[in-house]
Amino acid sequence: MGVLLRSIIVLVTCLGTSMAWAQTARLELFNQQGVSVAPGLMLNTEVNMQAVGLINQVKVVQHFRNDNPFAVNGRYVFPLPDESAVYAMTLKLGERRIRGVIDKKAEAERTYQQAKAEGKKAALVRQQRANMFVTDVANIEPGQLVSVELSYQETLSYVDGVFSIRFPTTITPRYHPMVMQIGEQEDDTAERQPAGWLAPLYSPRGARQPAQESRLNLTLDLQLGLELAEVRGGEHEFSLDNPALGHYQLALQDTKLNQDIVLSFRPRLGAQAQAALITQQTSQGEHYGLVMLVPPADSFTATASLPRETVFVIDTSGSMHGKSMKQAKQALLYGLTLLDKQDSFNIIGFDNQLEFLSLQSLAVNPANLALARGFVHSLEADGGTEIAQALDAVLDGQQHSDRVRQVVFLTDGSVSNEAALFTQIQAQLGDSRLFTVGIGSAPNSLFMTRAADTGRGAYTFIGSSHEVQDKMQQLFKALQHPAITNLSLSSAGQALAFWPNPLPDLYFGQPLMVAAKLPTENASVSVQGQTPLGPLLVNLASTEHSQGDSIARLWARQQIKSLLLYHPQEQVKQQVQELALAFQLLSPFTAFVAVDDTPGVTPAEQDAQVSNALPDSGPLSLPQTGGASHLYMLCGLILLVSGLGGLRWIR
């Protein structure tokens, strides 16, 4: 009976905490006794980008201001692009600049905690996910402004003739899937959230906001060397200057942090990039190259002889409520119009339950398309984001010799169990191909891009309704043409070091973009692959050479990504840690710490976390399961516990 009572208490506490968090999440300040006091830690962000050629160098400055009459320790959970290589951090105190040092995560945390206890100013920056980071700042005095500067680099995206840069500003609330395990010792300390998870804190929509909302200013100095026909800022208004041919300067001022900033640049016809090899020599004398190749259209245009089966999987969970659900439906409905008559299709909706258009794929004909449109219109956003069961339903692990099987997955990816999902995709993919479509103002790009990589497909991001038609047309170009496969890089007949290896398939309009370690300064690079028309061979000579470490960092970042994507963390921890320390990069096992060595003040006794804005999605229910499911789960678990005795929640 004691086991039953304790289990019920733990379960009710977890469920109650979950529902209370979802309903009342807000910026709060607590003293050491847990008593709530007035909020007063504000943050404004400056982003300065310099894009030269294919590489974008970015500085992000976070300004923390303490408006309380007492000292606080501040925390901010924030996003960065999932492909970013974060390589420097500086703590700014007025005119003083304290350069951060990278160290093993445990050592950096000990250094920070010691400085915090001594009343010293200190900052700690950690990577929680490849696209989620945490900044901690110790002992911010009343009225003081403290700044943390982060430097990262990334490659520009280039798809279907358009360059683009995406900067995330907030984090869609994550759904934390849980499973039951019967027959083990109970664990009264089991938590609802995954181990080590530092959750963002959200101000409720419609509630009275703090005196000053966090804002963002962004500038971009763009030197592509190409004349642009069009520059777009998505949902954001920006100023544009063109001081010289191929040189553009953009600025966004006083922007809310509630949706991703997406800037896109279309070169004039005839000026589109097709191939480039940018090489660099590091200060240690090593040579690296960044390869970009867009194969000509005729490499893809041979028609596949096998019919295609397209399965649309649409996320209908609570985090998709509002604009996201509208965009997803609009994209799916438009996708139905692009199907070919000789193909078949199906639709699966999922939250914490599955909903099928049909138990088997349907022929593309007017009657079935009408049935599909009615099914799509009936879908509503509610419940939890149980992606694992949707993958179970659509990935069968089989080889389909009679057809090409393609899965189009429309979601915001608002889950925290990405690693488990990538493992599941690898195990169950078979010869299917997984194409992800990111929906909403702030989708989880880590899940979207890595799932497409693991699923040997491609990723498409739809940030607003007016992009649906263009983006879905681009996607269906990729779906309709066979990919270029068996891609590899070599130099003078010798294989090069690059990641991932083997390279993923290349689709229509999608470029090959990869960093490689080169044997010599003037080494050329050969790209080999297999197309529907026969072998592909492209030889590239260096189009630009310079001194620096930027391509070396990208190379190391791609290697770290590949190691973590295709291997369990515990198996590659030492290798990732050594790479990150050697190239000064943030990783799951390294962190930046900066400490001001001037004498400390009285240590702050209160902690504050900067609030994140909810994504601009209209009225949004935080991720949760269906209305009565908590009660059903509780009743079922009581019966299970009374019958079996041993119950534990595990992640």
Tab-separated table of C-alpha atoms in Angstrom, residues 175-393:
chain	number	residue	atom	x	y	z
A	175	TYR	CA	7.131	18.522	-25.430
A	176	HIS	CA	8.938	15.981	-23.208
A	177	PRO	CA	7.745	12.465	-24.083
A	178	MET	CA	7.615	9.966	-21.231
A	179	VAL	CA	7.259	6.193	-21.143
A	180	MET	CA	6.331	3.776	-18.375
A	181	GLN	CA	8.548	0.922	-17.327
A	182	ILE	CA	7.027	-1.784	-15.187
A	183	GLY	CA	8.819	-4.091	-12.772
A	184	GLU	CA	11.689	-1.844	-11.619
A	185	GLN	CA	12.330	-0.088	-8.337
A	186	GLU	CA	10.361	3.112	-7.990
A	187	ASP	CA	12.259	6.395	-8.145
A	188	ASP	CA	10.687	9.228	-6.179
A	189	THR	CA	13.137	11.710	-7.757
A	190	ALA	CA	11.975	11.043	-11.311
A	191	GLU	CA	11.422	14.324	-13.141
A	192	ARG	CA	9.158	15.101	-16.049
A	193	GLN	CA	11.874	16.850	-18.016
A	194	PRO	CA	14.968	15.142	-19.477
A	195	ALA	CA	18.182	14.994	-17.478
A	196	GLY	CA	20.154	18.235	-17.519
A	197	TRP	CA	17.336	20.159	-19.193
A	198	LEU	CA	17.338	23.890	-18.470
A	199	ALA	CA	13.941	25.064	-19.675
A	200	PRO	CA	13.204	28.459	-21.191
A	201	LEU	CA	10.838	30.602	-19.157
A	202	TYR	CA	7.864	32.114	-20.986
A	203	SER	CA	5.797	35.213	-20.343
A	204	PRO	CA	2.116	34.282	-20.849
A	205	ARG	CA	0.464	35.774	-23.904
A	206	GLY	CA	-2.121	38.359	-22.973
A	207	ALA	CA	-0.717	38.978	-19.498
A	208	ARG	CA	0.801	42.255	-18.407
A	209	GLN	CA	4.346	42.354	-19.766
A	210	PRO	CA	7.418	43.642	-17.912
A	211	ALA	CA	8.149	47.352	-18.183
A	212	GLN	CA	10.427	46.671	-21.158
A	213	GLU	CA	10.270	43.632	-23.409
A	214	SER	CA	13.499	42.147	-24.677
A	215	ARG	CA	14.310	43.465	-28.149
A	216	LEU	CA	16.807	42.749	-30.915
A	217	ASN	CA	18.809	44.862	-33.383
A	218	LEU	CA	20.449	43.101	-36.335
A	219	THR	CA	22.856	44.325	-39.011
A	220	LEU	CA	24.236	42.392	-41.983
A	221	ASP	CA	27.177	43.357	-44.176
A	222	LEU	CA	26.826	41.118	-47.240
A	223	GLN	CA	29.580	40.770	-49.867
A	224	LEU	CA	28.588	37.976	-52.217
A	225	GLY	CA	30.312	39.496	-55.227
A	226	LEU	CA	27.037	39.038	-57.146
A	227	GLU	CA	24.427	41.604	-58.107
A	228	LEU	CA	21.115	40.802	-56.422
A	229	ALA	CA	17.732	40.889	-58.117
A	230	GLU	CA	15.750	40.503	-54.898
A	231	VAL	CA	16.250	40.786	-51.142
A	232	ARG	CA	13.588	39.528	-48.726
A	233	GLY	CA	13.213	39.725	-44.970
A	234	GLY	CA	10.222	37.432	-44.494
A	235	GLU	CA	7.901	38.924	-41.882
A	236	HIS	CA	10.439	41.592	-40.859
A	237	GLU	CA	10.920	45.108	-42.195
A	238	PHE	CA	14.506	46.168	-42.854
A	239	SER	CA	16.550	48.990	-44.335
A	240	LEU	CA	18.818	48.238	-47.307
A	241	ASP	CA	21.875	50.012	-48.682
A	242	ASN	CA	24.001	49.094	-51.709
A	243	PRO	CA	27.336	50.963	-51.311
A	244	ALA	CA	29.115	49.056	-54.122
A	245	LEU	CA	28.491	46.390	-56.749
A	246	GLY	CA	27.864	43.091	-54.972
A	247	HIS	CA	28.013	44.777	-51.536
A	248	TYR	CA	24.795	45.128	-49.495
A	249	GLN	CA	24.041	46.353	-45.978
A	250	LEU	CA	20.822	45.452	-44.162
A	251	ALA	CA	19.505	46.519	-40.763
A	252	LEU	CA	16.559	45.485	-38.578
A	253	GLN	CA	15.879	47.721	-35.605
A	254	ASP	CA	13.944	47.185	-32.369
A	255	THR	CA	12.610	43.774	-33.386
A	256	LYS	CA	10.554	41.494	-31.133
A	257	LEU	CA	12.108	38.148	-30.253
A	258	ASN	CA	9.085	36.050	-31.182
A	259	GLN	CA	9.870	34.618	-34.630
A	260	ASP	CA	12.883	33.534	-36.665
A	261	ILE	CA	14.534	36.172	-38.844
A	262	VAL	CA	15.003	34.856	-42.380
A	263	LEU	CA	16.892	36.967	-44.928
A	264	SER	CA	17.060	35.727	-48.525
A	265	PHE	CA	18.973	36.997	-51.557
A	266	ARG	CA	18.314	36.040	-55.183
A	267	PRO	CA	21.126	36.861	-57.648
A	268	ARG	CA	20.256	38.240	-61.056
A	269	LEU	CA	19.762	35.682	-63.804
A	270	GLY	CA	23.066	34.537	-65.227
A	271	ALA	CA	24.893	35.331	-61.983
A	272	GLN	CA	23.852	32.223	-60.041
A	273	ALA	CA	26.597	30.277	-58.337
A	274	GLN	CA	27.233	26.765	-59.667
A	275	ALA	CA	30.535	25.701	-58.111
A	276	ALA	CA	33.162	27.096	-55.770
A	277	LEU	CA	36.211	25.905	-53.824
A	278	ILE	CA	37.351	28.352	-51.139
A	279	THR	CA	40.624	27.372	-49.479
A	280	GLN	CA	42.381	28.584	-46.316
A	281	GLN	CA	45.674	28.019	-44.544
A	282	THR	CA	45.526	28.064	-40.736
A	283	SER	CA	48.142	29.576	-38.425
A	284	GLN	CA	49.393	25.988	-37.833
A	285	GLY	CA	50.040	25.588	-41.568
A	286	GLU	CA	47.160	23.180	-42.245
A	287	HIS	CA	44.981	23.533	-45.350
A	288	TYR	CA	41.186	23.318	-45.555
A	289	GLY	CA	38.672	23.841	-48.334
A	290	LEU	CA	34.961	24.654	-48.489
A	291	VAL	CA	33.275	22.990	-51.465
A	292	MET	CA	29.986	24.183	-52.949
A	293	LEU	CA	28.544	22.449	-55.985
A	294	VAL	CA	25.136	22.826	-57.639
A	295	PRO	CA	24.979	20.167	-60.365
A	296	PRO	CA	23.323	21.227	-63.630
A	297	ALA	CA	19.618	20.469	-63.984
A	298	ASP	CA	20.169	17.738	-66.582
A	299	SER	CA	21.897	15.667	-63.901
A	300	PHE	CA	18.453	15.192	-62.354
A	301	THR	CA	16.026	15.251	-65.266
A	302	ALA	CA	15.971	11.560	-66.198
A	303	THR	CA	12.519	10.329	-65.183
A	304	ALA	CA	12.355	7.590	-62.563
A	305	SER	CA	10.938	4.361	-64.016
A	306	LEU	CA	9.255	3.347	-60.750
A	307	PRO	CA	6.041	4.923	-59.437
A	308	ARG	CA	6.247	6.964	-56.246
A	309	GLU	CA	4.383	6.524	-52.972
A	310	THR	CA	4.185	9.814	-51.045
A	311	VAL	CA	3.061	9.684	-47.413
A	312	PHE	CA	2.306	13.037	-45.770
A	313	VAL	CA	2.697	13.092	-41.976
A	314	ILE	CA	1.265	16.237	-40.347
A	315	ASP	CA	1.837	17.345	-36.758
A	316	THR	CA	-1.478	18.229	-35.058
A	317	SER	CA	-0.117	18.720	-31.521
A	318	GLY	CA	-0.875	21.707	-29.289
A	319	SER	CA	2.316	23.565	-30.229
A	320	MET	CA	1.029	23.780	-33.838
A	321	HIS	CA	-2.054	25.758	-32.796
A	322	GLY	CA	-2.769	28.974	-34.723
A	323	LYS	CA	-0.591	30.122	-37.606
A	324	SER	CA	1.521	26.959	-37.646
A	325	MET	CA	-1.474	24.697	-38.186
A	326	LYS	CA	-2.829	26.991	-40.876
A	327	GLN	CA	0.511	26.930	-42.731
A	328	ALA	CA	0.822	23.147	-42.397
A	329	LYS	CA	-2.666	22.573	-43.814
A	330	GLN	CA	-2.027	25.046	-46.612
A	331	ALA	CA	1.260	23.299	-47.487
A	332	LEU	CA	-0.323	19.838	-47.427
A	333	LEU	CA	-3.295	20.883	-49.555
A	334	TYR	CA	-0.986	22.465	-52.108
A	335	GLY	CA	1.217	19.369	-52.046
A	336	LEU	CA	-1.790	17.247	-52.998
A	337	THR	CA	-2.181	19.280	-56.200
A	338	LEU	CA	1.398	18.409	-57.226
A	339	LEU	CA	0.958	14.627	-57.120
A	340	ASP	CA	1.259	12.676	-60.385
A	341	LYS	CA	-1.526	10.414	-61.640
A	342	GLN	CA	0.640	7.292	-61.721
A	343	ASP	CA	1.583	7.668	-58.030
A	344	SER	CA	-0.108	6.815	-54.721
A	345	PHE	CA	-0.399	8.754	-51.445
A	346	ASN	CA	-1.614	8.707	-47.849
A	347	ILE	CA	-1.935	11.183	-44.940
A	348	ILE	CA	-1.271	10.563	-41.249
A	349	GLY	CA	-2.089	13.155	-38.579
A	350	PHE	CA	-0.446	12.807	-35.178
A	351	ASP	CA	-0.338	14.339	-31.720
A	352	ASN	CA	-0.384	11.837	-28.859
A	353	GLN	CA	-2.670	9.739	-31.082
A	354	LEU	CA	-2.597	8.777	-34.762
A	355	GLU	CA	-5.258	9.576	-37.336
A	356	PHE	CA	-5.115	7.924	-40.780
A	357	LEU	CA	-6.693	9.042	-44.022
A	358	SER	CA	-6.517	5.380	-45.078
A	359	LEU	CA	-4.948	2.160	-43.803
A	360	GLN	CA	-3.131	1.859	-47.132
A	361	SER	CA	-1.973	4.289	-49.783
A	362	LEU	CA	-4.558	5.528	-52.273
A	363	ALA	CA	-4.381	6.089	-56.014
A	364	VAL	CA	-4.146	9.709	-57.159
A	365	ASN	CA	-7.611	10.389	-58.625
A	366	PRO	CA	-10.283	13.089	-58.147
A	367	ALA	CA	-12.336	11.059	-55.645
A	368	ASN	CA	-9.388	10.230	-53.381
A	369	LEU	CA	-8.020	13.779	-53.565
A	370	ALA	CA	-11.439	15.146	-52.522
A	371	LEU	CA	-11.464	12.683	-49.610
A	372	ALA	CA	-7.967	13.849	-48.652
A	373	ARG	CA	-8.922	17.529	-48.712
A	374	GLY	CA	-11.846	16.861	-46.374
A	375	PHE	CA	-9.532	14.934	-44.038
A	376	VAL	CA	-7.027	17.794	-43.935
A	377	HIS	CA	-9.707	20.408	-43.208
A	378	SER	CA	-10.944	18.303	-40.264
A	379	LEU	CA	-7.564	18.225	-38.494
A	380	GLU	CA	-7.221	20.289	-35.296
A	381	ALA	CA	-4.163	21.097	-33.184
A	382	ASP	CA	-4.246	19.561	-29.709
A	383	GLY	CA	-2.341	17.047	-27.607
A	384	GLY	CA	1.335	16.133	-27.211
A	385	THR	CA	4.014	15.852	-29.885
A	386	GLU	CA	4.582	12.079	-29.958
A	387	ILE	CA	6.797	11.920	-33.041
A	388	ALA	CA	8.098	8.439	-32.207
A	389	GLN	CA	4.746	6.754	-32.768
A	390	ALA	CA	4.273	8.666	-36.043
A	391	LEU	CA	7.653	7.376	-37.232
A	392	ASP	CA	6.645	3.864	-36.165
A	393	ALA	CA	3.546	4.133	-38.327
